[in-house]
Amino acid sequence: MNKIISKEYFSEKVVKLVVEAPLIAKARRAGHFVIVRCGEHGERIPLTIADSDTQCGTITLVVQAVGESTTKICALNPGDYLTDVVGPLGQATKIENYGTVVCCGGGVGVAPMLPIIRALKAAGNRVISILAARTKELIILEKEVRESSDEVIIMTDDGSYGEKGLVTQGVEKVILREHVDRVETIGPAIMMKFVALLTKKYDIPTECSLNAVMVDGTGMCGACRVSVGGKTRFVCVEGPEFDAHQVDFDGLLSRLRP
């Protein structure tokens, strides 16, 4: 049982939970995720660790209510308990001093992007972060991202905050004005597809995180299979990050359609 220490609403259906998990807080690295279960018969939900505090022994999770299980988790309050929190799982992000790195997060994808931004900055990179959402109310963790970025660009579909346009427009604007050594992207699959198409045109190495397609987190169910470079890979055990230029996004998107 893992106690919820604090709760914050980012929007009506997106919640930040700080959860007691001292061993996970100590071991986790950027890119790692946990499996969370709410109730003895609850569904296993994979959630990327957005932050941790080793002194307090806590991890931070950002949860979007999209189904019955995530809605139950979002309804929990400080003092309540999650039945299970297992991790850290997955492969950690490869962090080096690449030079200039553009990190683009779409919607709740900003949560798993935050620890990557922090790790890249700590490694000596120039970090330009691009946060994208449909509207201002859906931009999350802006303050935290700004603290570890050399520059932050906000893109909203409706122009209610920052610049009006898609994340790819923000990325290309940076590419056209200065040399970019690497791009990291996390968000909806369709967003990552077009970021990958753009950066491939400019021959910029790009990593994407496919954490949104994970289900059981152990590779047993096969739901997270994806074709990367013509080979079948399992996101939860071999990822969640892959070379975005090698991912078959069309195949992935066809499976994600209702």
PDB file of N, CA, C and O in Angstrom, residues 156-184:
ATOM      1  N   THR A 156      -0.228  26.594 -28.716  1.00  0.00           N
ATOM      2  CA  THR A 156      -1.601  26.132 -28.493  1.00  0.00           C
ATOM      3  C   THR A 156      -2.360  26.152 -29.816  1.00  0.00           C
ATOM      4  O   THR A 156      -2.174  27.048 -30.646  1.00  0.00           O
ATOM      5  N   ASP A 157      -3.217  25.153 -29.982  1.00  0.00           N
ATOM      6  CA  ASP A 157      -3.993  25.047 -31.219  1.00  0.00           C
ATOM      7  C   ASP A 157      -4.866  26.265 -31.449  1.00  0.00           C
ATOM      8  O   ASP A 157      -5.044  26.725 -32.586  1.00  0.00           O
ATOM      9  N   ASP A 158      -5.450  26.787 -30.351  1.00  0.00           N
ATOM     10  CA  ASP A 158      -6.393  27.889 -30.496  1.00  0.00           C
ATOM     11  C   ASP A 158      -5.772  29.267 -30.268  1.00  0.00           C
ATOM     12  O   ASP A 158      -6.453  30.288 -30.348  1.00  0.00           O
ATOM     13  N   GLY A 159      -4.460  29.301 -29.961  1.00  0.00           N
ATOM     14  CA  GLY A 159      -3.791  30.582 -29.755  1.00  0.00           C
ATOM     15  C   GLY A 159      -4.123  31.251 -28.441  1.00  0.00           C
ATOM     16  O   GLY A 159      -3.823  32.432 -28.244  1.00  0.00           O
ATOM     17  N   SER A 160      -4.718  30.513 -27.493  1.00  0.00           N
ATOM     18  CA  SER A 160      -5.113  31.103 -26.211  1.00  0.00           C
ATOM     19  C   SER A 160      -3.918  31.363 -25.299  1.00  0.00           C
ATOM     20  O   SER A 160      -4.043  32.068 -24.300  1.00  0.00           O
ATOM     21  N   TYR A 161      -2.753  30.819 -25.634  1.00  0.00           N
ATOM     22  CA  TYR A 161      -1.547  31.033 -24.837  1.00  0.00           C
ATOM     23  C   TYR A 161      -0.333  30.776 -25.710  1.00  0.00           C
ATOM     24  O   TYR A 161      -0.350  29.890 -26.566  1.00  0.00           O
ATOM     25  N   GLY A 162       0.703  31.567 -25.522  1.00  0.00           N
ATOM     26  CA  GLY A 162       1.903  31.389 -26.332  1.00  0.00           C
ATOM     27  C   GLY A 162       1.625  31.703 -27.784  1.00  0.00           C
ATOM     28  O   GLY A 162       0.964  32.698 -28.106  1.00  0.00           O
ATOM     29  N   GLU A 163       2.106  30.848 -28.673  1.00  0.00           N
ATOM     30  CA  GLU A 163       1.907  31.038 -30.106  1.00  0.00           C
ATOM     31  C   GLU A 163       0.836  30.094 -30.624  1.00  0.00           C
ATOM     32  O   GLU A 163       0.712  28.963 -30.152  1.00  0.00           O
ATOM     33  N   LYS A 164       0.071  30.555 -31.586  1.00  0.00           N
ATOM     34  CA  LYS A 164      -0.946  29.707 -32.192  1.00  0.00           C
ATOM     35  C   LYS A 164      -0.298  28.800 -33.229  1.00  0.00           C
ATOM     36  O   LYS A 164       0.434  29.264 -34.105  1.00  0.00           O
ATOM     37  N   GLY A 165      -0.549  27.511 -33.096  1.00  0.00           N
ATOM     38  CA  GLY A 165       0.001  26.583 -34.072  1.00  0.00           C
ATOM     39  C   GLY A 165       0.313  25.235 -33.455  1.00  0.00           C
ATOM     40  O   GLY A 165       0.066  24.991 -32.273  1.00  0.00           O
ATOM     41  N   LEU A 166       0.873  24.361 -34.279  1.00  0.00           N
ATOM     42  CA  LEU A 166       1.197  23.006 -33.852  1.00  0.00           C
ATOM     43  C   LEU A 166       2.628  22.937 -33.337  1.00  0.00           C
ATOM     44  O   LEU A 166       3.455  23.802 -33.620  1.00  0.00           O
ATOM     45  N   VAL A 167       2.923  21.870 -32.604  1.00  0.00           N
ATOM     46  CA  VAL A 167       4.258  21.702 -32.030  1.00  0.00           C
ATOM     47  C   VAL A 167       5.332  21.674 -33.113  1.00  0.00           C
ATOM     48  O   VAL A 167       6.441  22.181 -32.923  1.00  0.00           O
ATOM     49  N   THR A 168       5.006  21.116 -34.274  1.00  0.00           N
ATOM     50  CA  THR A 168       5.988  21.039 -35.351  1.00  0.00           C
ATOM     51  C   THR A 168       6.415  22.422 -35.838  1.00  0.00           C
ATOM     52  O   THR A 168       7.563  22.616 -36.246  1.00  0.00           O
ATOM     53  N   GLN A 169       5.507  23.377 -35.776  1.00  0.00           N
ATOM     54  CA  GLN A 169       5.856  24.740 -36.177  1.00  0.00           C
ATOM     55  C   GLN A 169       6.878  25.333 -35.215  1.00  0.00           C
ATOM     56  O   GLN A 169       7.806  26.040 -35.623  1.00  0.00           O
ATOM     57  N   GLY A 170       6.699  25.056 -33.930  1.00  0.00           N
ATOM     58  CA  GLY A 170       7.662  25.521 -32.940  1.00  0.00           C
ATOM     59  C   GLY A 170       9.015  24.870 -33.118  1.00  0.00           C
ATOM     60  O   GLY A 170      10.064  25.525 -33.023  1.00  0.00           O
ATOM     61  N   VAL A 171       9.027  23.573 -33.389  1.00  0.00           N
ATOM     62  CA  VAL A 171      10.285  22.847 -33.596  1.00  0.00           C
ATOM     63  C   VAL A 171      11.019  23.382 -34.817  1.00  0.00           C
ATOM     64  O   VAL A 171      12.231  23.643 -34.776  1.00  0.00           O
ATOM     65  N   GLU A 172      10.285  23.561 -35.916  1.00  0.00           N
ATOM     66  CA  GLU A 172      10.943  24.019 -37.147  1.00  0.00           C
ATOM     67  C   GLU A 172      11.484  25.435 -36.995  1.00  0.00           C
ATOM     68  O   GLU A 172      12.536  25.771 -37.553  1.00  0.00           O
ATOM     69  N   LYS A 173      10.797  26.261 -36.242  1.00  0.00           N
ATOM     70  CA  LYS A 173      11.280  27.622 -36.015  1.00  0.00           C
ATOM     71  C   LYS A 173      12.660  27.600 -35.354  1.00  0.00           C
ATOM     72  O   LYS A 173      13.557  28.366 -35.720  1.00  0.00           O
ATOM     73  N   VAL A 174      12.834  26.700 -34.396  1.00  0.00           N
ATOM     74  CA  VAL A 174      14.127  26.576 -33.717  1.00  0.00           C
ATOM     75  C   VAL A 174      15.179  26.028 -34.678  1.00  0.00           C
ATOM     76  O   VAL A 174      16.310  26.536 -34.739  1.00  0.00           O
ATOM     77  N   ILE A 175      14.825  25.012 -35.444  1.00  0.00           N
ATOM     78  CA  ILE A 175      15.762  24.393 -36.382  1.00  0.00           C
ATOM     79  C   ILE A 175      16.273  25.404 -37.406  1.00  0.00           C
ATOM     80  O   ILE A 175      17.460  25.391 -37.782  1.00  0.00           O
ATOM     81  N   LEU A 176      15.390  26.294 -37.858  1.00  0.00           N
ATOM     82  CA  LEU A 176      15.765  27.256 -38.895  1.00  0.00           C
ATOM     83  C   LEU A 176      16.656  28.388 -38.368  1.00  0.00           C
ATOM     84  O   LEU A 176      17.338  29.050 -39.149  1.00  0.00           O
ATOM     85  N   ARG A 177      16.647  28.610 -37.056  1.00  0.00           N
ATOM     86  CA  ARG A 177      17.429  29.715 -36.518  1.00  0.00           C
ATOM     87  C   ARG A 177      18.755  29.279 -35.898  1.00  0.00           C
ATOM     88  O   ARG A 177      19.655  30.094 -35.726  1.00  0.00           O
ATOM     89  N   GLU A 178      18.869  27.985 -35.512  1.00  0.00           N
ATOM     90  CA  GLU A 178      20.108  27.531 -34.886  1.00  0.00           C
ATOM     91  C   GLU A 178      20.297  26.031 -35.076  1.00  0.00           C
ATOM     92  O   GLU A 178      19.353  25.304 -35.391  1.00  0.00           O
ATOM     93  N   HIS A 179      21.536  25.589 -34.853  1.00  0.00           N
ATOM     94  CA  HIS A 179      21.846  24.161 -34.988  1.00  0.00           C
ATOM     95  C   HIS A 179      21.226  23.377 -33.841  1.00  0.00           C
ATOM     96  O   HIS A 179      21.368  23.741 -32.674  1.00  0.00           O
ATOM     97  N   VAL A 180      20.533  22.282 -34.162  1.00  0.00           N
ATOM     98  CA  VAL A 180      19.929  21.400 -33.165  1.00  0.00           C
ATOM     99  C   VAL A 180      20.577  20.028 -33.293  1.00  0.00           C
ATOM    100  O   VAL A 180      20.632  19.447 -34.377  1.00  0.00           O
ATOM    101  N   ASP A 181      21.072  19.500 -32.170  1.00  0.00           N
ATOM    102  CA  ASP A 181      21.773  18.216 -32.188  1.00  0.00           C
ATOM    103  C   ASP A 181      20.859  17.027 -31.954  1.00  0.00           C
ATOM    104  O   ASP A 181      21.174  15.908 -32.370  1.00  0.00           O
ATOM    105  N   ARG A 182      19.744  17.266 -31.284  1.00  0.00           N
ATOM    106  CA  ARG A 182      18.868  16.140 -30.924  1.00  0.00           C
ATOM    107  C   ARG A 182      17.486  16.667 -30.579  1.00  0.00           C
ATOM    108  O   ARG A 182      17.336  17.785 -30.101  1.00  0.00           O
ATOM    109  N   VAL A 183      16.475  15.818 -30.812  1.00  0.00           N
ATOM    110  CA  VAL A 183      15.095  16.151 -30.445  1.00  0.00           C
ATOM    111  C   VAL A 183      14.512  14.996 -29.637  1.00  0.00           C
ATOM    112  O   VAL A 183      14.709  13.819 -29.971  1.00  0.00           O
ATOM    113  N   GLU A 184      13.815  15.337 -28.562  1.00  0.00           N
ATOM    114  CA  GLU A 184      13.061  14.370 -27.757  1.00  0.00           C
ATOM    115  C   GLU A 184      11.590  14.752 -27.864  1.00  0.00           C
ATOM    116  O   GLU A 184      11.242  15.930 -27.736  1.00  0.00           O
TER     117      GLU A 184
END
